[in-house]
PDB file of C-alpha atoms in Angstrom:
ATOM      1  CA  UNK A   1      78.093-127.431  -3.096  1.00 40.00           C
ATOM      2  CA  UNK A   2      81.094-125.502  -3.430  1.00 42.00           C
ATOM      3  CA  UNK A   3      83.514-124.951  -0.735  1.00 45.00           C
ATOM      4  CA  UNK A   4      83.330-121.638   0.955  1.00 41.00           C
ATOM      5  CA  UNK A   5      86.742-120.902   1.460  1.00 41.00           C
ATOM      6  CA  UNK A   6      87.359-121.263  -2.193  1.00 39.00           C
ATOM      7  CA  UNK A   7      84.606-118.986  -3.506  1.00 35.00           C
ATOM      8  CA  UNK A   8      85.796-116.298  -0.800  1.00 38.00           C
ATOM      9  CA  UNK A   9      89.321-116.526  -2.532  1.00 39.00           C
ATOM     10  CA  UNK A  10      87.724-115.059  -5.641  1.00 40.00           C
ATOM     11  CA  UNK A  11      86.087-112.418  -3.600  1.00 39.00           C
ATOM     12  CA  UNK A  12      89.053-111.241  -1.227  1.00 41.00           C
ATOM     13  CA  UNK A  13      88.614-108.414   1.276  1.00 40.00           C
ATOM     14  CA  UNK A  14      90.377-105.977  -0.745  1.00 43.00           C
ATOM     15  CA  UNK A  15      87.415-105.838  -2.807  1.00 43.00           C
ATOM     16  CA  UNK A  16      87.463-104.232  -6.105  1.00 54.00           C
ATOM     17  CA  UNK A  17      85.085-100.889  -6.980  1.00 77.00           C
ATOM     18  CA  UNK A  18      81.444-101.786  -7.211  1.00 83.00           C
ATOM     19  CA  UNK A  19      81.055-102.081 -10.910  1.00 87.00           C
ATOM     20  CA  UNK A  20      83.877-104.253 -11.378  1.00 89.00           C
ATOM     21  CA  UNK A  21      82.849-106.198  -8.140  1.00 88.00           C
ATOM     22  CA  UNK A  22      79.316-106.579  -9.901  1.00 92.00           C
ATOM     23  CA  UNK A  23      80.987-107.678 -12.950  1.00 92.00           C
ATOM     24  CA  UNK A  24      82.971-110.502 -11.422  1.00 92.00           C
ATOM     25  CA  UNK A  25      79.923-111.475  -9.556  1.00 91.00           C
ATOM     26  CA  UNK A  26      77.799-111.514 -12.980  1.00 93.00           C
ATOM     27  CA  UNK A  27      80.612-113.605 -14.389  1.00 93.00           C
ATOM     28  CA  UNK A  28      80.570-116.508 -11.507  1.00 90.00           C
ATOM     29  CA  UNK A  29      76.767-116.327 -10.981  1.00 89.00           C
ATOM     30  CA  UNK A  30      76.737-117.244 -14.892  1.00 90.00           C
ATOM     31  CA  UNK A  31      79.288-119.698 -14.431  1.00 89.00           C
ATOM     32  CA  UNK A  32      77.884-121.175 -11.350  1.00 86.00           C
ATOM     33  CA  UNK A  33      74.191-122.071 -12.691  1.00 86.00           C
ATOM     34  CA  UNK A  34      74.910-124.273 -15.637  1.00 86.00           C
ATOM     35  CA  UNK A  35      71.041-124.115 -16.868  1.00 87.00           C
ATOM     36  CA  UNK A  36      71.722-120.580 -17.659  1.00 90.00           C
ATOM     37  CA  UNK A  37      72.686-118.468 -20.510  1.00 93.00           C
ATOM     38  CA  UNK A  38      74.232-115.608 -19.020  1.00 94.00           C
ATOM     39  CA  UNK A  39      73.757-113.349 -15.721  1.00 95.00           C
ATOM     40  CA  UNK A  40      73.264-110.253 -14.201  1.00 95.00           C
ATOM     41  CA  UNK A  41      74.217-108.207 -11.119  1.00 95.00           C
ATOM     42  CA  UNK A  42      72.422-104.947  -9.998  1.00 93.00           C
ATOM     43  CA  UNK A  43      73.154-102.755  -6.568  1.00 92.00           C
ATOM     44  CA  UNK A  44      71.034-100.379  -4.990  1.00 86.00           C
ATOM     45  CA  UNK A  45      71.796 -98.317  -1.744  1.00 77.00           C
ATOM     46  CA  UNK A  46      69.906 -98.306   1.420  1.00 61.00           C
ATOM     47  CA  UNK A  47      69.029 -94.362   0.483  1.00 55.00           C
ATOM     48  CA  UNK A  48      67.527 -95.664  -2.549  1.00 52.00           C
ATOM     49  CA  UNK A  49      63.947 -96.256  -2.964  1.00 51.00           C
ATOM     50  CA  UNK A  50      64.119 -99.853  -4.744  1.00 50.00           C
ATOM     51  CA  UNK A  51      60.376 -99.308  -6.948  1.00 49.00           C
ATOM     52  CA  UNK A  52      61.711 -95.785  -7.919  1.00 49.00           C
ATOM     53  CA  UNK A  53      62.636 -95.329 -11.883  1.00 42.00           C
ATOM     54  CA  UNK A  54      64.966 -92.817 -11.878  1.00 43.00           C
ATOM     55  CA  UNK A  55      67.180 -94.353  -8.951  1.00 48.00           C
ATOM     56  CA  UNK A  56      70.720 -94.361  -9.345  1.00 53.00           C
ATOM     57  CA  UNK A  57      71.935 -98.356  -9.986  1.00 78.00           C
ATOM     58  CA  UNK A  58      74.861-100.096 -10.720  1.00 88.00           C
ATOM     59  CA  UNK A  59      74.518-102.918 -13.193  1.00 91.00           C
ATOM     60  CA  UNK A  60      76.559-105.387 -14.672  1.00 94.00           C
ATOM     61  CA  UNK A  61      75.794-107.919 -16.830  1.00 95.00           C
ATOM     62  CA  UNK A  62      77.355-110.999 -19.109  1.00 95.00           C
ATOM     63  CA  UNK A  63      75.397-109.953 -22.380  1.00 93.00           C
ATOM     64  CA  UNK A  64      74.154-106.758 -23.789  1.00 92.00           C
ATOM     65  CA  UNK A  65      70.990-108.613 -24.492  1.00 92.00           C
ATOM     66  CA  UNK A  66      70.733-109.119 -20.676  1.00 95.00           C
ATOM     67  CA  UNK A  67      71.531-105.418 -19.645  1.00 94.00           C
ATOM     68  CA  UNK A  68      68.776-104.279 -21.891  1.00 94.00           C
ATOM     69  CA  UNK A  69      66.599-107.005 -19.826  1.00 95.00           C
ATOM     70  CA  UNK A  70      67.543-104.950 -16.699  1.00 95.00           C
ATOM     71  CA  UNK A  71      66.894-101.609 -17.928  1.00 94.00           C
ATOM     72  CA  UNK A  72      63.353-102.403 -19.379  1.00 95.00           C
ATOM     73  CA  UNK A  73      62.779-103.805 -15.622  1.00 94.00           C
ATOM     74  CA  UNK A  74      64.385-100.687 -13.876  1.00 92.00           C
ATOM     75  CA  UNK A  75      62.374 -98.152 -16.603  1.00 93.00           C
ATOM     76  CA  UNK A  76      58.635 -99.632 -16.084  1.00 93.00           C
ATOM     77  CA  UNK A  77      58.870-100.578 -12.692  1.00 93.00           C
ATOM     78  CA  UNK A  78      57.946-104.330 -12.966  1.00 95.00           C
ATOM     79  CA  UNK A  79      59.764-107.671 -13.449  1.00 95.00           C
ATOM     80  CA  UNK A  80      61.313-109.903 -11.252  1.00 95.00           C
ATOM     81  CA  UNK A  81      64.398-107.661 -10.024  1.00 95.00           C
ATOM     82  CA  UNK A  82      61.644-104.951  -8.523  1.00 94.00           C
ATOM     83  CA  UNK A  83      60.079-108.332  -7.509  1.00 95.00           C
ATOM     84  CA  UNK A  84      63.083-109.718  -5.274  1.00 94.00           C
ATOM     85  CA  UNK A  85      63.977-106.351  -3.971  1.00 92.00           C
ATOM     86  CA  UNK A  86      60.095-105.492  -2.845  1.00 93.00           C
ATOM     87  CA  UNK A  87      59.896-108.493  -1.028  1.00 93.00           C
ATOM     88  CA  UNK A  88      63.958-109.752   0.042  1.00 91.00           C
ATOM     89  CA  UNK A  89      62.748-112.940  -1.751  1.00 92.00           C
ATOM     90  CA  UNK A  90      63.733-115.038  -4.976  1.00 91.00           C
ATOM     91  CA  UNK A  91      61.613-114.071  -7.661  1.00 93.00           C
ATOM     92  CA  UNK A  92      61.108-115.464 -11.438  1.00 92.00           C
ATOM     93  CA  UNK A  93      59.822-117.208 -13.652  1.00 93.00           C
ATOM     94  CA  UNK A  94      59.949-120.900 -14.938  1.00 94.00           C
ATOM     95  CA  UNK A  95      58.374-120.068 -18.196  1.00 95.00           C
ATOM     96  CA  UNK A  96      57.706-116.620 -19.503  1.00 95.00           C
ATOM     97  CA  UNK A  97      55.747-117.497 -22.449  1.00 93.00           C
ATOM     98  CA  UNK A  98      52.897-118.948 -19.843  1.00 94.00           C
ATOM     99  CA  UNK A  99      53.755-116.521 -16.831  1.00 94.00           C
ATOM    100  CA  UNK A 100      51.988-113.008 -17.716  1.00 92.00           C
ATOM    101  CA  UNK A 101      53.139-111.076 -14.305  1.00 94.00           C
ATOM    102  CA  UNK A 102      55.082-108.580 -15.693  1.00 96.00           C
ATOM    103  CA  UNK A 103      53.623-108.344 -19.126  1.00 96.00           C
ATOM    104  CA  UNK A 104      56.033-105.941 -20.311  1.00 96.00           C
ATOM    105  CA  UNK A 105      59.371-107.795 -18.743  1.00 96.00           C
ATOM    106  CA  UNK A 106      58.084-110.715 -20.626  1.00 95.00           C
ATOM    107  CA  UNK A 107      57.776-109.359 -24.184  1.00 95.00           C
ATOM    108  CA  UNK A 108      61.464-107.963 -23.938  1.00 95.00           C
ATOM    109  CA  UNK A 109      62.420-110.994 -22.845  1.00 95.00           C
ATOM    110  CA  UNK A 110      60.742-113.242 -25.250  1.00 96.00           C
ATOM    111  CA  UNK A 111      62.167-111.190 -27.808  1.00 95.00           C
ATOM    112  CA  UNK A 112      65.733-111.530 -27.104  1.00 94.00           C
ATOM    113  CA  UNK A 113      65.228-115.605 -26.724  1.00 95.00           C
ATOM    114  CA  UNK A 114      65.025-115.695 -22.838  1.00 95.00           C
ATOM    115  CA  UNK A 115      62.391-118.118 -21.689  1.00 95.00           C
ATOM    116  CA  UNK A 116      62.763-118.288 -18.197  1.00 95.00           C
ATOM    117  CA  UNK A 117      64.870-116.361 -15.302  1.00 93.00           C
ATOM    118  CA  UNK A 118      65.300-116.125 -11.796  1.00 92.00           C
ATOM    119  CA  UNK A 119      66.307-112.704  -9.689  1.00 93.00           C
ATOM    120  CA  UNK A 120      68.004-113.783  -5.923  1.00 92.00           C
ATOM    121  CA  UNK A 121      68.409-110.585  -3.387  1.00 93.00           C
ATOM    122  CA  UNK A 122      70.848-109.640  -1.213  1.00 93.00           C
ATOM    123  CA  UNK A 123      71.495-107.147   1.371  1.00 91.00           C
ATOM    124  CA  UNK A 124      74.578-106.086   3.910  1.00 89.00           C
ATOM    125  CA  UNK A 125      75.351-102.890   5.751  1.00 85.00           C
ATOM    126  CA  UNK A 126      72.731-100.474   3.251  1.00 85.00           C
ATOM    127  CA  UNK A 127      73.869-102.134   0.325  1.00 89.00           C
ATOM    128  CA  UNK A 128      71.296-104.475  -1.802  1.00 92.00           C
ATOM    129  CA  UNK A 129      72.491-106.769  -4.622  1.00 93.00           C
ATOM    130  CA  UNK A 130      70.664-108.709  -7.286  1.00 93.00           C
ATOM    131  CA  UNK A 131      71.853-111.705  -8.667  1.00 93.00           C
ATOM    132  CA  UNK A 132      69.808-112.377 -11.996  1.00 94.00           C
ATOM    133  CA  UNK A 133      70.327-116.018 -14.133  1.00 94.00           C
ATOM    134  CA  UNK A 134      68.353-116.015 -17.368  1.00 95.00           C
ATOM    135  CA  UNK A 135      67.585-119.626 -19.479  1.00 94.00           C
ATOM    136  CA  UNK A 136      67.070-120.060 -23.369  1.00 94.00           C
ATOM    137  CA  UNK A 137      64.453-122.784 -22.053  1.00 92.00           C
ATOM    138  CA  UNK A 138      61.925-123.154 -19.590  1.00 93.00           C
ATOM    139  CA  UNK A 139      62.951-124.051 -16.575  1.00 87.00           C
ATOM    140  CA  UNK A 140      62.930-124.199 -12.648  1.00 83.00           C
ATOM    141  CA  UNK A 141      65.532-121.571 -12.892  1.00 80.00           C
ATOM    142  CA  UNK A 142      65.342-120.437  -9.144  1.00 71.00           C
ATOM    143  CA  UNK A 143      66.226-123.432  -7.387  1.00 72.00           C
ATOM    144  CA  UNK A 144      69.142-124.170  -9.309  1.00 66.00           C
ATOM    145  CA  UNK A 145      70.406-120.368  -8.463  1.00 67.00           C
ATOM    146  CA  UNK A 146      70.077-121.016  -5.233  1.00 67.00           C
ATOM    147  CA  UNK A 147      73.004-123.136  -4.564  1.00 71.00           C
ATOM    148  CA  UNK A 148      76.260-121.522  -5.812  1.00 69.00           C
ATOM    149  CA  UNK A 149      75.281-118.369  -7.200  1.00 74.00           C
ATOM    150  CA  UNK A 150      73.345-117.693  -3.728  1.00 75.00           C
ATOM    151  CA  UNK A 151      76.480-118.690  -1.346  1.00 75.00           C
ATOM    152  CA  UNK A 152      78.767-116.674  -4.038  1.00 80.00           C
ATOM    153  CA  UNK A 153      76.093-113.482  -4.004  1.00 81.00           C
ATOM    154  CA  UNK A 154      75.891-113.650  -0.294  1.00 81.00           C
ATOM    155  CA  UNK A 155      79.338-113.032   0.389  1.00 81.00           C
ATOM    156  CA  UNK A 156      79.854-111.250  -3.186  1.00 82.00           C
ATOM    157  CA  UNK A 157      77.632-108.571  -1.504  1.00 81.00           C
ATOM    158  CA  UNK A 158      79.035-108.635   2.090  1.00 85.00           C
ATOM    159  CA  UNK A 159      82.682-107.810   0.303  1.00 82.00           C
ATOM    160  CA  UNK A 160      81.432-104.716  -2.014  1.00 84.00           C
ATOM    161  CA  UNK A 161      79.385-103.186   1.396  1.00 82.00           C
ATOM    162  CA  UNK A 162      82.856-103.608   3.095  1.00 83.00           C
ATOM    163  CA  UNK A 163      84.395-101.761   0.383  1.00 82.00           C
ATOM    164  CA  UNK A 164      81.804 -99.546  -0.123  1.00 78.00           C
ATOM    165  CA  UNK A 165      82.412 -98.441   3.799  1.00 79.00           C
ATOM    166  CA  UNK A 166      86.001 -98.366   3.461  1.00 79.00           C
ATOM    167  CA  UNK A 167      85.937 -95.802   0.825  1.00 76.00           C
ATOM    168  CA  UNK A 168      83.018 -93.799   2.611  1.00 76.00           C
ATOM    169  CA  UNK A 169      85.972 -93.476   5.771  1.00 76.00           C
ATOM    170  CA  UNK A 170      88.924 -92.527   2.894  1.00 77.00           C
ATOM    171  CA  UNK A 171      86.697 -89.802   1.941  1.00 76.00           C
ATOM    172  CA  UNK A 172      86.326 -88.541   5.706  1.00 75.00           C
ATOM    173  CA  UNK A 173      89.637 -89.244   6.650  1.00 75.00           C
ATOM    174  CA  UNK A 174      90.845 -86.879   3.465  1.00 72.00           C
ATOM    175  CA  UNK A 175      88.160 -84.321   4.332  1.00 68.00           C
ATOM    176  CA  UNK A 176      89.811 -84.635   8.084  1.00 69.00           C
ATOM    177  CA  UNK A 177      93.096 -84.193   6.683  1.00 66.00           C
ATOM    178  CA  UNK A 178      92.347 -81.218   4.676  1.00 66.00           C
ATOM    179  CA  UNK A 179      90.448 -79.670   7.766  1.00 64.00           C
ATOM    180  CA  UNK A 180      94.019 -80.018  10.005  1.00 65.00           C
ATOM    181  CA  UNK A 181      95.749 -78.855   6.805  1.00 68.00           C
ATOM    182  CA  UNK A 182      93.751 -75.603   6.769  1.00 70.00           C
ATOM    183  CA  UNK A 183      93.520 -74.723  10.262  1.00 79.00           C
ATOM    184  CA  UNK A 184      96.865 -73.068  10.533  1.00 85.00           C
ATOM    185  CA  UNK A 185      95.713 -70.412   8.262  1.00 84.00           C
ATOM    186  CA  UNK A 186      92.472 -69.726   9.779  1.00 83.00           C
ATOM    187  CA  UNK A 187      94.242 -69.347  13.218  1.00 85.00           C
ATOM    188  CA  UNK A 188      96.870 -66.963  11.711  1.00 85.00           C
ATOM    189  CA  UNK A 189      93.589 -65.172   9.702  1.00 86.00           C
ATOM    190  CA  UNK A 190      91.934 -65.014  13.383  1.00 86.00           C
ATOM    191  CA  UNK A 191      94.888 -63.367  14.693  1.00 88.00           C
ATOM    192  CA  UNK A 192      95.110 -60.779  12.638  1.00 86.00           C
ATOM    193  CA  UNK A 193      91.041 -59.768  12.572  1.00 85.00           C
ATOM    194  CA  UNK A 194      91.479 -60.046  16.474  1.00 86.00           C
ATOM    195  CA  UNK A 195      94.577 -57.474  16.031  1.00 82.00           C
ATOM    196  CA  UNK A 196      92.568 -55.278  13.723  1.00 81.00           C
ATOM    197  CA  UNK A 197      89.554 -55.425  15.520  1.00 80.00           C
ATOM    198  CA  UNK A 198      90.569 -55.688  18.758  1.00 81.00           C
ATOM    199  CA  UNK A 199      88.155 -59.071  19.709  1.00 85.00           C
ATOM    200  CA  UNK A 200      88.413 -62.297  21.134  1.00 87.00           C
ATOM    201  CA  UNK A 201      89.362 -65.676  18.997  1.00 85.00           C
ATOM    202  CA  UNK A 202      85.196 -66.553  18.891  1.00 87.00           C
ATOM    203  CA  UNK A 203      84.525 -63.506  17.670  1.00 85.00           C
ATOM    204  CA  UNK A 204      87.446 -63.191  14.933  1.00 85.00           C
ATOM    205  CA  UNK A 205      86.647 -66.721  13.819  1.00 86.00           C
ATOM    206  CA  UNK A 206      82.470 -66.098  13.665  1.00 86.00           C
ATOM    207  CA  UNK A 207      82.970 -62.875  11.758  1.00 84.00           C
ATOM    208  CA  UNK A 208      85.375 -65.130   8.856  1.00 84.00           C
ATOM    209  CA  UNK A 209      82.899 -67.628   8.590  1.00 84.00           C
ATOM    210  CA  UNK A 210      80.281 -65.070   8.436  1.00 85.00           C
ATOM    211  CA  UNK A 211      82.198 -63.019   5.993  1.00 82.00           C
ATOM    212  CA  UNK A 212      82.746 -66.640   3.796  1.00 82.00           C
ATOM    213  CA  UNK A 213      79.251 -67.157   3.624  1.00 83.00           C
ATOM    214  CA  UNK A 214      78.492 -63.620   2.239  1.00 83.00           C
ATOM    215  CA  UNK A 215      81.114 -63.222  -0.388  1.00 81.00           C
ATOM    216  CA  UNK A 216      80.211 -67.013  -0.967  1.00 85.00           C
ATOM    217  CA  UNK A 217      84.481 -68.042  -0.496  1.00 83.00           C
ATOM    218  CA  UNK A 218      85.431 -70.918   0.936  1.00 83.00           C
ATOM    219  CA  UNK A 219      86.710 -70.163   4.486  1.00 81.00           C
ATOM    220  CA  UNK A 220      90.766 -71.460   4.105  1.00 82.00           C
ATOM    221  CA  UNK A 221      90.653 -68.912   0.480  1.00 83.00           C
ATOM    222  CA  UNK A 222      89.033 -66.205   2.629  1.00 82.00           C
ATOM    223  CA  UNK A 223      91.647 -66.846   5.065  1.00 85.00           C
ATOM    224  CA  UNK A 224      94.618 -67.075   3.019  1.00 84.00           C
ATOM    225  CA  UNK A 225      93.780 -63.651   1.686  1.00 82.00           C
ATOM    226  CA  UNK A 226      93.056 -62.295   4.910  1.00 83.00           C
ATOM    227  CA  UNK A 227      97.414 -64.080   5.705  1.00 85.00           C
ATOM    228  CA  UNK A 228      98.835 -62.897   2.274  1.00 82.00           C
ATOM    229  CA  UNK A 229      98.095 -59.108   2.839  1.00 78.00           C
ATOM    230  CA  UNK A 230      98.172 -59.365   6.593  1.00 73.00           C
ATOM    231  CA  UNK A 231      95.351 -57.707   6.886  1.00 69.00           C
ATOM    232  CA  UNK A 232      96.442 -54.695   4.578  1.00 70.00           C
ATOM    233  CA  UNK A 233      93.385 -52.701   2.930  1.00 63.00           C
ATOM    234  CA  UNK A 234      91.291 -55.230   4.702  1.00 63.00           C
ATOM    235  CA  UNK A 235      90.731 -52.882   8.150  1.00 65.00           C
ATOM    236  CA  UNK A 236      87.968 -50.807   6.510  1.00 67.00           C
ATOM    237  CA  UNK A 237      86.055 -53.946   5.401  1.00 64.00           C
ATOM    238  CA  UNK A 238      86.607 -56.109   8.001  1.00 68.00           C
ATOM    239  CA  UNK A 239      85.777 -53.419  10.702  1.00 68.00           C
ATOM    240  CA  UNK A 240      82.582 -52.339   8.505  1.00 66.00           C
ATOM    241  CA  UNK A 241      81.482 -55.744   8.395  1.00 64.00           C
ATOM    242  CA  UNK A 242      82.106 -56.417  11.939  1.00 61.00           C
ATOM    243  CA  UNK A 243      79.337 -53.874  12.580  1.00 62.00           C
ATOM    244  CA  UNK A 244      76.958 -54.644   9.802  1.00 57.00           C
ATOM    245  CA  UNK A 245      77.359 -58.784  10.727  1.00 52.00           C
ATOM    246  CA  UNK A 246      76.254 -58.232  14.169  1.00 50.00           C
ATOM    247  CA  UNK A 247      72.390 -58.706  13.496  1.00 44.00           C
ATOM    248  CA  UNK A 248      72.633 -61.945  12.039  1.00 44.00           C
ATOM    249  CA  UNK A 249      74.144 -63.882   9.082  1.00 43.00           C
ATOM    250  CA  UNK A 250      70.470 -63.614   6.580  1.00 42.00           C
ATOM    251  CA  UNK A 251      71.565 -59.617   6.320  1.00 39.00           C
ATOM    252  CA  UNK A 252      72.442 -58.979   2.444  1.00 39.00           C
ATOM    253  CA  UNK A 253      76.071 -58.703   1.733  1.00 40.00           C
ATOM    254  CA  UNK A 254      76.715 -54.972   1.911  1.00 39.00           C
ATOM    255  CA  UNK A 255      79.132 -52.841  -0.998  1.00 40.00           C
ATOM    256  CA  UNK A 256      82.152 -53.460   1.463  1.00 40.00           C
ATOM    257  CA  UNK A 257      81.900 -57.255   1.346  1.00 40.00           C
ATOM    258  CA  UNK A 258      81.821 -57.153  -2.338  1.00 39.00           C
ATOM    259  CA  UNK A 259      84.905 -55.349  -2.865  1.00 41.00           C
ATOM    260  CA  UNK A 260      87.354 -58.033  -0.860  1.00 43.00           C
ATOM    261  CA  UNK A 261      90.462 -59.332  -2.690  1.00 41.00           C
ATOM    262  CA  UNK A 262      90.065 -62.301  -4.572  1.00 44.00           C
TER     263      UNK A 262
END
């Protein structure tokens, strides 16, 4: 059994992106189960129905041969991938030419050689990895996966959900930063509807964002528009649709909306 510290070293917690982190762990899986001839790696998300064909999957694997395994599985909905991820369990097959489960798995298979293959799950944080070993020969294929390719999927998986999260919070943090970036312009956009209007900041801020959803404008362009002219040629519009707006923001856009300054 391999020591744990050194397979984390080849997973470390700056993990790479998924596909390459899939690739790596297609690589060692292979590497790791000596009765195989190559290895796969799929990932599904949480949001992801596993059984449904036309999910969106990442897949790497150490053959073409053995991607084209994985896709026939993925496209008819049967074989021991669906298998694993239906039940959380090891699934495969010690001989395909005797094991008719998946009838349609198997004749792909047969025909690129592959006589026996083995699919181990695993799941962290909404994210579910497959760890697939294929053999030329028949072959209790499972239990030998289960030693080092299971220990280096397990934490394989926990590094890419890790990753996976960290990059879900860069993605907020820049949609934060754009947010604070914006909001001087808005306030100096409120100030000047308030001026032309005469209304509180509520009001001058619910009439913009009323006035970006008609015209279909993001809010900061509407805004900077609103900043660059200062308002001027804008008190017509903006006073007309501070009427019309009142009833609600399902009202058609009205001629007045239309003709705003790009």
């Amino acid at each position: 059994m391999p020591d744990r510290t050194h397979i984390r070293a080849a997973f470390p917690t700056d993990a790479p992106s998924l596909g390459r982190g899939l690739a790596e762990l297609a690589e060692q899986a292979a590497a790791g189960t000596p009765e195989s001839c190559g290895a796969t790696a799929t990932a599904v998300l949480a949001e992801e129905s596993p059984g449904a064909v036309d999910a969106d999957r990442t897949t790497a694997a150490t053959h073409p041969d053995l991607s084209a395994l994985v896709s026939v599985q993925l496209r008819v909905g049967e074989g021991p991938i669906l298998a694993a991820l239906d039940t959380g369990r090891p699934a495969g097959a010690d001989d395909l030419l005797h094991d008719d489960r998946w009838p349609r798995y198997r004749a792909r298979a047969l025909d690129a050689g592959v006589r026996s293959s083995a699919a181990l799950p695993f799941a962290c944080d909404g994210l579910t990895v497959t760890v697939s070993v294929y053999g030329l020969r028949p072959g209790p294929l499972r239990k030998a996966a289960q030693g080092a390719t299971g220990l280096l999927g397990d934490l394989a998986t926990e590094s890419m959900a890790r990753d996976r999260l960290y990059r879900a919070a860069l993605v907020q943090v820049d949609q934060l930063d754009t947010a604070l970036r914006s909001r001087p312009v808005v306030d100096q956009a409120c100030g000047i509807v308030m001026y032309v209007l005469g209304c509180d900041p509520d009001q001058a801020f619910d009439l913009l964002r009323r006035l970006s959803q008609r015209t279909n404008r993001k809010l900061v362009e509407l805004a900077e528009t609103v900043v660059r002219t200062r308002g001027r040629g804008l008190e017509r519009n903006l006073i007309a649709f501070g009427r019309s707006a009142a009833p609600g923001p399902d009202r058609p856009a009205s001629g007045q909306d239309r003709d705003l300054p790009g």
